[in-house]
Coordinates of C-alpha atoms and ligand atoms in Angstrom, one line a residue:
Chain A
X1 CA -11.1 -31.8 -4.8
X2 CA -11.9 -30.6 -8.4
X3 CA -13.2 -26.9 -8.7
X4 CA -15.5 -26.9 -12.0
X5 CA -14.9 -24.4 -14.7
X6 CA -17.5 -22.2 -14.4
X7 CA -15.7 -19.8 -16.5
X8 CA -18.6 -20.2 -19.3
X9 CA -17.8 -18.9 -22.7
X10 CA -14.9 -21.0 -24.5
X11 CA -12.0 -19.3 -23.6
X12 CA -9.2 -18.9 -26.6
X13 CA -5.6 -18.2 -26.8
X14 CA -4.9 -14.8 -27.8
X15 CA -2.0 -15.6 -29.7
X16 CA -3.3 -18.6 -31.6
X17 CA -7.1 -17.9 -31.6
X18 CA -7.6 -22.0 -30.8
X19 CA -9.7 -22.2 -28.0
X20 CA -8.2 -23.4 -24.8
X21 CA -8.6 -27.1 -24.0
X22 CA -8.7 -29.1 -20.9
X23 CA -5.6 -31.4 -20.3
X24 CA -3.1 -32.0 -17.5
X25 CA 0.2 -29.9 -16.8
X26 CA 2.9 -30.6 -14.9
X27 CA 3.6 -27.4 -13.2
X28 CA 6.9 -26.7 -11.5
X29 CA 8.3 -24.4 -9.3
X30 CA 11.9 -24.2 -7.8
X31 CA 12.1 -27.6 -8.3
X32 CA 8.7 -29.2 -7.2
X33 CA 6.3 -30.3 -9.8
X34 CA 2.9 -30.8 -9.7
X35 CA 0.3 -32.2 -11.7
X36 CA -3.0 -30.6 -12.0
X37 CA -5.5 -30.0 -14.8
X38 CA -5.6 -26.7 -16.6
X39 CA -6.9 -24.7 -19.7
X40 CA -3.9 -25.1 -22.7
X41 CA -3.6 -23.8 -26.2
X42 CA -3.2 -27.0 -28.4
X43 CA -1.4 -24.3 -30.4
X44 CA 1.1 -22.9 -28.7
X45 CA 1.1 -24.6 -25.9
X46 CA -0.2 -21.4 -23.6
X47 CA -1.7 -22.3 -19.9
X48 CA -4.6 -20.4 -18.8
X49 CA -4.1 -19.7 -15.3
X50 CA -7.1 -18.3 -14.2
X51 CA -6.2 -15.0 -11.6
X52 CA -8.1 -16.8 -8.5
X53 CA -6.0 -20.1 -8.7
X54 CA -2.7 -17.6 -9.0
X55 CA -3.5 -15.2 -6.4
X56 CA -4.8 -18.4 -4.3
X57 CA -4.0 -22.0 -4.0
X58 CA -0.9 -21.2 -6.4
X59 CA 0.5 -18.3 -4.3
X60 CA 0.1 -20.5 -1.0
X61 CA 2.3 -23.3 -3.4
X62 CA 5.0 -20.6 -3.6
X63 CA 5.1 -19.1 -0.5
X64 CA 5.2 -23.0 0.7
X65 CA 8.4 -23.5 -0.9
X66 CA 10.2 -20.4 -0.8
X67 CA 9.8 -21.0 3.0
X68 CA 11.5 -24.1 3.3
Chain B
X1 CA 28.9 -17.9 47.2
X2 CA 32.7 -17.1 45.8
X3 CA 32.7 -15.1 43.0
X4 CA 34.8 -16.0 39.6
X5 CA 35.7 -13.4 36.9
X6 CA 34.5 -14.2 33.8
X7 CA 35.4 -11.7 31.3
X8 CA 36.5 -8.2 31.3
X9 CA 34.4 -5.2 29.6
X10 CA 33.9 -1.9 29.6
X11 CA 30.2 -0.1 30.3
X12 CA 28.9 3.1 31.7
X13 CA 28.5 4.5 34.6
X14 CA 24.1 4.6 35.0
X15 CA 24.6 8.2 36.8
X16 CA 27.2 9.9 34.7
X17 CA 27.3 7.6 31.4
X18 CA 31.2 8.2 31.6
X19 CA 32.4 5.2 30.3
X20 CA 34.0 3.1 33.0
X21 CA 36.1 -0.4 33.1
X22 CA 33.5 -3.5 34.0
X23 CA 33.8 -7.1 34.5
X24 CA 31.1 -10.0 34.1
X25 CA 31.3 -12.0 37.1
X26 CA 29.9 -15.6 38.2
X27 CA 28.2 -15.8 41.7
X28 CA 26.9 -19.1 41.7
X29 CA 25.2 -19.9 38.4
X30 CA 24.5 -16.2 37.8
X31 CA 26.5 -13.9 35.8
X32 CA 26.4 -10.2 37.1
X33 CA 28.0 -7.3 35.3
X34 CA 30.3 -4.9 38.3
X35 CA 31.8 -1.5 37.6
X36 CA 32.8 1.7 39.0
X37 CA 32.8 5.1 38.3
X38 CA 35.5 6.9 40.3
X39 CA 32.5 9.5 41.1
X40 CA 29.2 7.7 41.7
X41 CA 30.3 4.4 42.9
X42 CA 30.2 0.7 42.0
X43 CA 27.3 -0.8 40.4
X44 CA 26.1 -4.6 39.9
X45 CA 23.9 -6.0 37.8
X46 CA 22.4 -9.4 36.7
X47 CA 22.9 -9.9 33.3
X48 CA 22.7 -14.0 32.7
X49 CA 21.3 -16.7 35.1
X50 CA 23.1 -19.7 33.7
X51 CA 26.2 -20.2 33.5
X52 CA 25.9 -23.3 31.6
X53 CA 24.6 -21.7 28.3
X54 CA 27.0 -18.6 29.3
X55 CA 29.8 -20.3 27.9
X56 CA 27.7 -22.2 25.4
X57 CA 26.9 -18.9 23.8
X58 CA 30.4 -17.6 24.3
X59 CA 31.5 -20.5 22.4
X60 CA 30.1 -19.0 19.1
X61 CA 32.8 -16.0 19.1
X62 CA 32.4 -13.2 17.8
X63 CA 31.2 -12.0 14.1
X64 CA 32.9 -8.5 13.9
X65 CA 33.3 -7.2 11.2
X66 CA 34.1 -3.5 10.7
X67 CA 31.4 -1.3 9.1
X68 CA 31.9 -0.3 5.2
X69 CA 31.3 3.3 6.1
X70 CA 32.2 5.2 9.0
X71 CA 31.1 8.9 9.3
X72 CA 32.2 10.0 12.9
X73 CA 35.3 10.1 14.4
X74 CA 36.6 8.3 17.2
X75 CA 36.8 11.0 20.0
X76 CA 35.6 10.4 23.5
X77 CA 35.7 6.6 23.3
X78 CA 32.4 4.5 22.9
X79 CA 29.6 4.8 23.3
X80 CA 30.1 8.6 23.1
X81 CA 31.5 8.8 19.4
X82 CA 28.5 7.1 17.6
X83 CA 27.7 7.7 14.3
X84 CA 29.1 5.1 13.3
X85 CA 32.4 5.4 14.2
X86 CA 35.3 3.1 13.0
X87 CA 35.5 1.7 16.3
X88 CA 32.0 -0.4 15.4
X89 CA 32.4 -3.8 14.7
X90 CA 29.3 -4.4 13.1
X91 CA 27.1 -3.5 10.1
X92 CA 24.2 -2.4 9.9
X93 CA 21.7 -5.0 9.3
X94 CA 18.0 -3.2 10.6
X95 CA 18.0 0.2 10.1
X96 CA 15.2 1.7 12.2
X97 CA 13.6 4.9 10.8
X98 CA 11.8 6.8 13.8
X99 CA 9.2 8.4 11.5
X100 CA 7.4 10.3 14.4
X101 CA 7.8 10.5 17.8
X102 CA 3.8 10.6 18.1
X103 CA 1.6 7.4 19.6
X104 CA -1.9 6.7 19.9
X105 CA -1.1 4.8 23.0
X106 CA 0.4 5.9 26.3
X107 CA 2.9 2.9 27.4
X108 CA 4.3 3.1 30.8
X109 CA 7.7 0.5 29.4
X110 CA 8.0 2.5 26.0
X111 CA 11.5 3.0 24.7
X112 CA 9.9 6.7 22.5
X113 CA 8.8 8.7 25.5
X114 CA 5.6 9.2 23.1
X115 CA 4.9 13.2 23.0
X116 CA 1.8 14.0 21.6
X117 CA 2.5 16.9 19.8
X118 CA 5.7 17.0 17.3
X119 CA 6.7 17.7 13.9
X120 CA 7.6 14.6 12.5
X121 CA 9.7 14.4 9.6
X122 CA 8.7 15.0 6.4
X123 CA 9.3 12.5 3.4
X124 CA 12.1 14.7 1.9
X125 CA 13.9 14.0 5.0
X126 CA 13.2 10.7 5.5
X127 CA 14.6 10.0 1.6
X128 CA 17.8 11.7 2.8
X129 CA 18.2 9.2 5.4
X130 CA 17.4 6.5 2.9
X131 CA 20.0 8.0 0.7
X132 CA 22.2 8.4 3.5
X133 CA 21.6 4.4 4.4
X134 CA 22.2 3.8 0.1
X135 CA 26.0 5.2 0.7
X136 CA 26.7 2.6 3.2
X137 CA 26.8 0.2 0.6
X138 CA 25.7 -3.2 2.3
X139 CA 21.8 -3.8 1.6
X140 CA 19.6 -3.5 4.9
X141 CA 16.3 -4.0 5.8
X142 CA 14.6 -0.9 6.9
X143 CA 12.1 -0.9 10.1
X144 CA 9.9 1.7 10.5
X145 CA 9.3 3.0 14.0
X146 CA 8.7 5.6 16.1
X147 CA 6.8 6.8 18.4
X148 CA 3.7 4.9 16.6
X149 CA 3.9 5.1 12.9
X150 CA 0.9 4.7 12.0
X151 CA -0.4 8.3 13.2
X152 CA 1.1 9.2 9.7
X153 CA -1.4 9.0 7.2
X154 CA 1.5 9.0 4.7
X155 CA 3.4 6.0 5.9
X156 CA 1.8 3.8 2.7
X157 CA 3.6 6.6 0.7
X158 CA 6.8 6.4 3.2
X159 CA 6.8 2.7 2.5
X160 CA 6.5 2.7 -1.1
X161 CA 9.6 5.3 -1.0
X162 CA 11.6 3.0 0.3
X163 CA 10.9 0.4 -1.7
X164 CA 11.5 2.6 -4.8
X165 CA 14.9 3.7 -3.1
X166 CA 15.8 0.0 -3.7
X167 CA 15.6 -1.3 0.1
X168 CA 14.0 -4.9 -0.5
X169 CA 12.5 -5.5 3.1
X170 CA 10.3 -3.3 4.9
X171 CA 9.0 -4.1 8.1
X172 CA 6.7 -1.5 10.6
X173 CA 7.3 -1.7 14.1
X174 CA 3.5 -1.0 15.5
X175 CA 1.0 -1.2 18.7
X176 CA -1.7 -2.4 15.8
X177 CA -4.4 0.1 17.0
X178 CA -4.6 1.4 13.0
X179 CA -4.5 -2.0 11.5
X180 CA -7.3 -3.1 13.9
X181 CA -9.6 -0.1 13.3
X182 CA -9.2 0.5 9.8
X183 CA -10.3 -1.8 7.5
X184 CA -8.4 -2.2 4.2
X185 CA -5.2 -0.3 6.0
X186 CA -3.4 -3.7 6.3
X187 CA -3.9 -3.8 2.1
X188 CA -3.0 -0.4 1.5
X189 CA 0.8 -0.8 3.6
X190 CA 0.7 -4.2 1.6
X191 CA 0.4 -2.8 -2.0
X192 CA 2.9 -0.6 -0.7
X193 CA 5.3 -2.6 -0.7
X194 CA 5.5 -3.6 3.2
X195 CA 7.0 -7.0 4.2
X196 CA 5.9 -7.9 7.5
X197 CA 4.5 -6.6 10.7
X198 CA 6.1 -6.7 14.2
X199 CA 3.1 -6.3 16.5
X200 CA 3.7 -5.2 20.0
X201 CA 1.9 -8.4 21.7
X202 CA 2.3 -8.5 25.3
X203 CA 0.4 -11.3 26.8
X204 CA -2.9 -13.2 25.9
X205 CA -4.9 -11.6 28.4
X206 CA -5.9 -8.0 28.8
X207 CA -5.0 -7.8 32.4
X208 CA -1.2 -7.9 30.7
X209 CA -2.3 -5.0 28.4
X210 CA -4.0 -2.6 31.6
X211 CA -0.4 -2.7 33.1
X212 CA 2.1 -2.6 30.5
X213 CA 0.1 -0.9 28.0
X214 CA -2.4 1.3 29.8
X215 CA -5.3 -0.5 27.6
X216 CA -7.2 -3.3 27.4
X217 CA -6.0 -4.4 24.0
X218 CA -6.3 -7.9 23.3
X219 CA -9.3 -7.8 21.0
X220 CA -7.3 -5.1 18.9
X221 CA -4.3 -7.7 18.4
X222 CA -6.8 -10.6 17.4
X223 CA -8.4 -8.1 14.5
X224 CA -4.9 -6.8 13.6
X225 CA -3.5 -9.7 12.6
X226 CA -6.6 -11.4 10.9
X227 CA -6.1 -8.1 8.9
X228 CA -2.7 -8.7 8.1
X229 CA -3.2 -11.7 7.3
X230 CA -5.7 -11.1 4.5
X231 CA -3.6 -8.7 3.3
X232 CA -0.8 -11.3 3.0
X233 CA 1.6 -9.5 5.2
X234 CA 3.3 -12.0 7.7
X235 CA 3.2 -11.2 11.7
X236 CA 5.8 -11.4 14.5
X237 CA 4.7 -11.3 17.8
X238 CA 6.7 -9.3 20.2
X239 CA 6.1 -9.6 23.8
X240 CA 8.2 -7.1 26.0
X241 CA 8.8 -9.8 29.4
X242 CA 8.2 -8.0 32.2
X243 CA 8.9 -9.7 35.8
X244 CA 5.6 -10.4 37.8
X245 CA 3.9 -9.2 34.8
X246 CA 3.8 -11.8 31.8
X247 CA 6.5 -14.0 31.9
X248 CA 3.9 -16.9 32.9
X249 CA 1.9 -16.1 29.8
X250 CA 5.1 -17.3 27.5
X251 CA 4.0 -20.6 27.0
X252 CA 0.2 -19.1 25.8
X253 CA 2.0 -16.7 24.0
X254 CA 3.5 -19.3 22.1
X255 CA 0.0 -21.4 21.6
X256 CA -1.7 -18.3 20.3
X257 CA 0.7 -17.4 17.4
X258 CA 0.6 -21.1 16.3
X259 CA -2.7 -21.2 16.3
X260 CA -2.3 -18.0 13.7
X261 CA 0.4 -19.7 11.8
X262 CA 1.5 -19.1 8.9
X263 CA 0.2 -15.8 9.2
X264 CA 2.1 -15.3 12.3
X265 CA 5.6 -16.6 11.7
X266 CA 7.5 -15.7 14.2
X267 CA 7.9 -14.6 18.6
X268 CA 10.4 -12.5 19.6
X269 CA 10.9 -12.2 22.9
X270 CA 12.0 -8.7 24.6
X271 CA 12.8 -8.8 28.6
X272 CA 12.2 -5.7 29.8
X273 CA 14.7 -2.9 30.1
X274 CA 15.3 0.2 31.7
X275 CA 15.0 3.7 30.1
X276 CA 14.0 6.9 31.6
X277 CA 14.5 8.2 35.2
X278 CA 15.1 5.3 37.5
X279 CA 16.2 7.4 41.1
X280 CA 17.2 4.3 42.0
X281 CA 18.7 1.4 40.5
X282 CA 16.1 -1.0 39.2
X283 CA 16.3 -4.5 41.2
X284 CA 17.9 -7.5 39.9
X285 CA 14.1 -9.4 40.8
X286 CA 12.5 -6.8 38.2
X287 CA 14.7 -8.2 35.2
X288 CA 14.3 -11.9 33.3
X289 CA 17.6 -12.8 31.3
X290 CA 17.8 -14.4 27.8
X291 CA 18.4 -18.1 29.3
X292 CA 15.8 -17.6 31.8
X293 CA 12.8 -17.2 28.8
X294 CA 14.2 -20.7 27.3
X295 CA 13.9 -22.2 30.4
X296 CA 10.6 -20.5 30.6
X297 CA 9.7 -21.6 27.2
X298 CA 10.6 -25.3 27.8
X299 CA 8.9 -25.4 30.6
X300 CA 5.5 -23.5 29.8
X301 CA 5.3 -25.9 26.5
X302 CA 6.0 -28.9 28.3
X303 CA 9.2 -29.4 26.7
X304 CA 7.8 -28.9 22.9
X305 CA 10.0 -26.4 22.8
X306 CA 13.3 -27.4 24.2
X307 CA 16.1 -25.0 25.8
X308 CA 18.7 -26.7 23.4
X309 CA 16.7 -25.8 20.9
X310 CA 18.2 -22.2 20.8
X311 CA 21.4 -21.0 19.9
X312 CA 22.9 -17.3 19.9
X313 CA 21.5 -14.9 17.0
X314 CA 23.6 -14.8 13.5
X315 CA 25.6 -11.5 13.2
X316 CA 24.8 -9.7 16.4
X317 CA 27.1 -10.2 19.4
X318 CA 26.2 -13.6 21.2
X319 CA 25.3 -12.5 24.7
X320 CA 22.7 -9.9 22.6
X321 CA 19.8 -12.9 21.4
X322 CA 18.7 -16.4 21.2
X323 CA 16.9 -17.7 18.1
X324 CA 15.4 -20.8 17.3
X325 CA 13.9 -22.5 14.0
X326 CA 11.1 -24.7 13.9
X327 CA 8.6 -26.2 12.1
X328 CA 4.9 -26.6 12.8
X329 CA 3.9 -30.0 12.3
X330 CA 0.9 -31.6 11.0
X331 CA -0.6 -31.4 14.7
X332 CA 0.2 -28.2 15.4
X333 CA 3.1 -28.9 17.5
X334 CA 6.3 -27.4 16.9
X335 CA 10.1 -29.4 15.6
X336 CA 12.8 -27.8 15.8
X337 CA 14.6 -27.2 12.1
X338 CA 18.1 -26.2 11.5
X339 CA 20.0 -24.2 13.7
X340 CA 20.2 -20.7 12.6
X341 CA 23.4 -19.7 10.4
X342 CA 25.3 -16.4 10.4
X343 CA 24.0 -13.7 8.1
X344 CA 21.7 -10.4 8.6
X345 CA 18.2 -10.9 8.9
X346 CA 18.6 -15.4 9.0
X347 CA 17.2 -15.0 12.8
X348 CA 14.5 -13.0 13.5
X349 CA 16.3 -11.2 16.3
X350 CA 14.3 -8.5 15.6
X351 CA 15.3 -8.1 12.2
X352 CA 13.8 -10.1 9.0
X353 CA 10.2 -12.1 9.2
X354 CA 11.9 -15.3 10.1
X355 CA 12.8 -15.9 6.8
X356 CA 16.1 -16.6 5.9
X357 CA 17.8 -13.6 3.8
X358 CA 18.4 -15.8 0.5
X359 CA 14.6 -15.8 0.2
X360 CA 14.2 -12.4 0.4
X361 CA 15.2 -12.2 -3.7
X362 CA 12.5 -14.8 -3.9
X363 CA 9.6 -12.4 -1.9
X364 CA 10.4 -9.8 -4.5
X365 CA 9.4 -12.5 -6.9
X366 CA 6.5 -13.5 -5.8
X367 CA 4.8 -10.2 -6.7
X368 CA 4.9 -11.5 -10.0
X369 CA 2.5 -14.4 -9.4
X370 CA 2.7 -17.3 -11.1
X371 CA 5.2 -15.5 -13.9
X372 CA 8.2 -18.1 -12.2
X373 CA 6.3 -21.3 -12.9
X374 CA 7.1 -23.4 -15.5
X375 CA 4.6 -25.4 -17.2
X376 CA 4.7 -28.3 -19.8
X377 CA 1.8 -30.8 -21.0
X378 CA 2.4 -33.6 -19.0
X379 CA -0.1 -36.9 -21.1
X380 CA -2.0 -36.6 -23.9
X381 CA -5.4 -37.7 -21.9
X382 CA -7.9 -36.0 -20.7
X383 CA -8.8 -35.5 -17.2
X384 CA -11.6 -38.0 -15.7
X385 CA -13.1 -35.3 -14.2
X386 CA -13.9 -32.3 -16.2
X387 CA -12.7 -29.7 -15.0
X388 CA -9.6 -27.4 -13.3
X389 CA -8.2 -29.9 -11.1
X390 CA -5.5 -28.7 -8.2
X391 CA -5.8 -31.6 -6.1
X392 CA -2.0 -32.1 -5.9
X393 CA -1.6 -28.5 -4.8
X394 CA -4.5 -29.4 -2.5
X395 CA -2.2 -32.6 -1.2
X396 CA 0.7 -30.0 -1.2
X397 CA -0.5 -27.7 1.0
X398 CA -2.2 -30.1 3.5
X399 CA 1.3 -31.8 4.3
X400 CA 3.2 -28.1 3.8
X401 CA 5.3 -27.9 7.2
X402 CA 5.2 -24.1 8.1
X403 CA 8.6 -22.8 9.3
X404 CA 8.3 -20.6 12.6
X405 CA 10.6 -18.7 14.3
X406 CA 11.4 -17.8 18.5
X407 CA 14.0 -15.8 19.2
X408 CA 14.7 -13.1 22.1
X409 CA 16.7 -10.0 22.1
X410 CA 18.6 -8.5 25.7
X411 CA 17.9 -4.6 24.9
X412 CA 20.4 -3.3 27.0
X413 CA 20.2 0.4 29.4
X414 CA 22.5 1.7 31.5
X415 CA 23.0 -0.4 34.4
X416 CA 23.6 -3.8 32.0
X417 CA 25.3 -2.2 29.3
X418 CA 28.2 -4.1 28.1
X419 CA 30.2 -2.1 25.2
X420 CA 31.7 -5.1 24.0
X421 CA 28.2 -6.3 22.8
X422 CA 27.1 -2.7 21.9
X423 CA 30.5 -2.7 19.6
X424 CA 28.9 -5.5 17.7
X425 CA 25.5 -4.0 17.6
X426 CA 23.6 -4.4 14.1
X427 CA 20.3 -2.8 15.0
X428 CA 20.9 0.7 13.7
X429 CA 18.7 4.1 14.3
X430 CA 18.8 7.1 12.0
X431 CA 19.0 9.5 14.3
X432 CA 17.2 13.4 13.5
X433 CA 20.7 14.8 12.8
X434 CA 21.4 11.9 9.9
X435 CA 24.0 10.2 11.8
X436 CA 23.6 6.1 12.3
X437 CA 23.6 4.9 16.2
X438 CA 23.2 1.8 17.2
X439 CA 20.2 1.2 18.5
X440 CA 20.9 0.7 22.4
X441 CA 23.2 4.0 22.4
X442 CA 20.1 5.6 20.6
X443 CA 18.0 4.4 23.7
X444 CA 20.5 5.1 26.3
X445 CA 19.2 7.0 29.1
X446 CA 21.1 7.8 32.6
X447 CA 19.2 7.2 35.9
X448 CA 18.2 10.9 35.9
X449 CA 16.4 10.1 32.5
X450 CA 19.6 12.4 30.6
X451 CA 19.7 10.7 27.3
X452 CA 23.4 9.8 25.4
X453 CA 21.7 11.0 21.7
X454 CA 18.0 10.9 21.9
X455 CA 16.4 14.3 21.2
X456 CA 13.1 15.3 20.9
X457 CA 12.9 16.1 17.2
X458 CA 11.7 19.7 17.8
X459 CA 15.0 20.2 19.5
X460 CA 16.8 19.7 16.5
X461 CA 18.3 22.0 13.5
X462 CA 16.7 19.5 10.6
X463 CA 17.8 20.8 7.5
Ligands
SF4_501 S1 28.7 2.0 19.8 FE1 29.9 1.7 17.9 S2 29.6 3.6 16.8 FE2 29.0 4.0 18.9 S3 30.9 4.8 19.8 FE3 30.8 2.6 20.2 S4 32.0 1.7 18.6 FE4 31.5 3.8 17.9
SF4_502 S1 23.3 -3.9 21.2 FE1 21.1 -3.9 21.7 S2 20.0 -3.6 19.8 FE2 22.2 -4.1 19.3 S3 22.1 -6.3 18.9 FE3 22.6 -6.0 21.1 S4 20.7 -6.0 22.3 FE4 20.2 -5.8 20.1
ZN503 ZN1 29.4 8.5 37.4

């Protein structure tokens, strides 16, 4: 399932003022890594995570393996 | 049936609580603890049916290990000397913090005879006993009890004291009346700083909660822990077993919190026992022993759940829990994992959230969302779909196998009590004069309802 960006305006990196582009991370925590497709500052190198995704899908991610 | 001695002990006498010599003996394939007080008489009282995982539990020895602080001396002899003395061979792993001896319910098993009117302790007092728990060196996870604590419209701030104070788990010990009925109270104890709830759950129909509650209450557990579970704060269910009452609603016990999983994580099992006046001595039919709820477990699932599955708790002594780990599988059904290792809080015998201790470093982490990922680019190309895409979490999560917890704890009164397991207790109480008890000393009542160190609050000097 893909959620769509609705986030609108261009979103850019505070640091680098390059607006974010789309492009896929690998992601890891403890040890487990995981592919998914994210806003990234071609500068820097930043990755937007958007507060729903950390507080949602992501947290259940880490709860997931912190309770193995 | 000839009888075969076991083990020699020492316990009290239920009349008197002198401390008198005891023995565990085998009649048949149950174990009963005799003693006799040269007063009041001899006493007997089953304490095991099974002799089979008897020895299998005696097998796992003992963990003593002396306490880092002691602050009373040894006097009178235990279990009259607590405080701890240097006698204990335990630490303390819970600490429970009775924050008021007030309830909103009226329980005919309660262990808090539940007075209505009291002064509870205020939060200056309660820091001292935090402070007083920060001398004893060894990191413990701190329950807070009662009475009910949620009649204290401060406990969010009594949480969040402890939590500044440096104690890393927090757990609140509750009938789940407040959580039920007020919406956003769940979140508040959450941002708080709370870890997990251990709700009072008795049975899955309210026929369970008119006896040993007084109420019909199942429709308040339901709502209590969806609101826990919004507010991200994990759930143990803890059925007190009562003979003739609920011990055929195990296996639907069981079934309901896996339906809840993962917010539900855990079951812990408490077979009834005896505090208060008791004229006479209760009967050997009105108890359930710790083998008898795994038998009762394998058989109400059908053998998901398997006897063998269990093994004695970690650092408690052995005769005092059972604790299994498991896993929930795809279809709902539960594994078993790993046996439990030693260590506070690695069961859930009424300590911890089921997690194992290491992880609790990694639940103080996780208030910093996201902050421990790492992240790199992984290819140059873009995405097909435009787009955030999370499908691997998606995949991740769908496949996740949810760890879950059983486990029972023997709380034990004065007919069964066996010092050699109260020696080894873990389970601590604060009590109103700062000194640490273990917890079933704390509780310790004689037949004519004369308690060992309980006191109403209001009958003590508090400073
Ligand atoms: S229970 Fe422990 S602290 Fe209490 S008297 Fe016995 S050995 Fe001492
Ligand atoms: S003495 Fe009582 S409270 Fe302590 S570990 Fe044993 S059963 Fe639990
Ligand atoms: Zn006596």
């Amino acid at each position: 399932m893909t959620e769509k960006n609705a986030a609108g305006p261009e979103l850019a990196c505070a640091k680098c003022q390059q607006a974010l582009v789309l492009g896929k991370v690998k992601a890891s925590y403890l040890g487990n890594s995981f592919e998914v497709d994210l806003l990234r500052c071609p500068g820097c190198g930043f990755v937007y995570v958007p507060e729903a995704l950390a507080l949602g899908k992501m947290l259940q991610v880490e709860q997931a393996l912190e309770d193995k | 049936m000839s009888d075969r001695l076991l083990a020699v002990t020492e316990s009290v006498c239920p009349v008197c609580l002198r401390t008198v010599a005891a023995q565990r003996v085998a009649t048949g394939d149950d174990v009963y603890l005799h003693k006799r007080c040269p007063e009041h008489g001899a006493f007997k009282t089953i304490v095991w049916r099974g002799l089979e995982t008897y020895f299998q539990w005696g097998e796992r020895g003992s963990r003593a290990a002396a306490p880092p602080v002691t602050e009373t001396p040894v006097e009178r002899g235990c279990p009259h000397d607590c405080g701890i003395c240097p006698e204990h061979r335990q630490h303390s792993c819970c600490v429970l913090l009775e924050v008021t001896q007030r309830c909103n319910l009226r329980c005919p098993v309660c262990f808090a005879s539940a007075e209505r009117e009291d002064s509870d302790p205020d939060i200056a007092e309660i820091e001292a006993w935090l402070r007083l728990l920060q001398r004893h060196g060894s990191p413990v996870n701190i329950q807070l009890s009662g009475g009910e604590p949620t009649v204290r419209d401060d406990l969010p701030e009594i949480v969040a004291r402890c939590r500044m104070l440096g104690f890393d788990f927090v757990q609140l010990n509750t009938n789940g009346l407040r959580l039920a009925k007020e919406a956003g109270y769940a979140k508040q104890l959450a941002d708080a700083g709370l870890d997990c709830v251990f709700l009072q759950f008795d049975g899955v129909s309210d026929g369970v909660y008119r006896r040993i509650r007084g109420a019909n209450l199942l429709a308040v557990k339901k709502t209590a822990i969806m609101r826990c579970a919004d507010a991200g704060l994990g759930v143990v269910l803890v059925p007190t077993l009562v003979p003739g009452v609920n011990v055929g609603e195990i296996g639907n016990i069981l079934a309901f919190a896996l339906a809840r999983v993962p917010a539900v994580r855990a079951v812990h099992f408490q077979p009834v026992s005896y505090f208060g006046r008791y004229p006479a001595a209760p009967a050997d039919r009105d108890r359930i022993t710790l083998p008898e709820v795994m038998r009762e477990l394998e058989r109400q699932t059908d053998g998901m759940v398997q006897a063998s599955d269990f093994a004695p708790g970690s650092a408690e002594n052995a005769y005092c829990s059972f604790s299994g780990k498991f896993f929930v599988g795809g279809n709902g059904r539960l594994h078993a994992a790993a046996a439990p290792g030693g260590g506070c809080g690695d069961s859930s015998s009424g300590c911890g959230c089921g997690l194992p201790a290491a992880d609790d470093a990694a639940q103080r982490a996780r208030r910093v969302v996201a902050g421990q990922w790492a992240a790199e680019a992984a290819e140059a190309a873009s995405p097909d779909t435009p787009g955030i895409g999370i499908a691997s979490f998606e995949a991740f999560l769908a496949n996740h196998r949810h760890s879950f917890s059983i486990s029972g704890m023997a709380f034990q009164d004065a007919w069964n009590l066996d010092l050699e397991r109260l020696r080894e207790c873990f389970i601590h109480v604060v009590s109103p004069d700062r000194r640490v008890i273990p917890f079933c000393a704390y509780n310790l009542t004689s037949a004519s309802g004369e308690p060992l160190y309980r006191r109403p609050h209001h009958e003590c000097a508090l400073a």
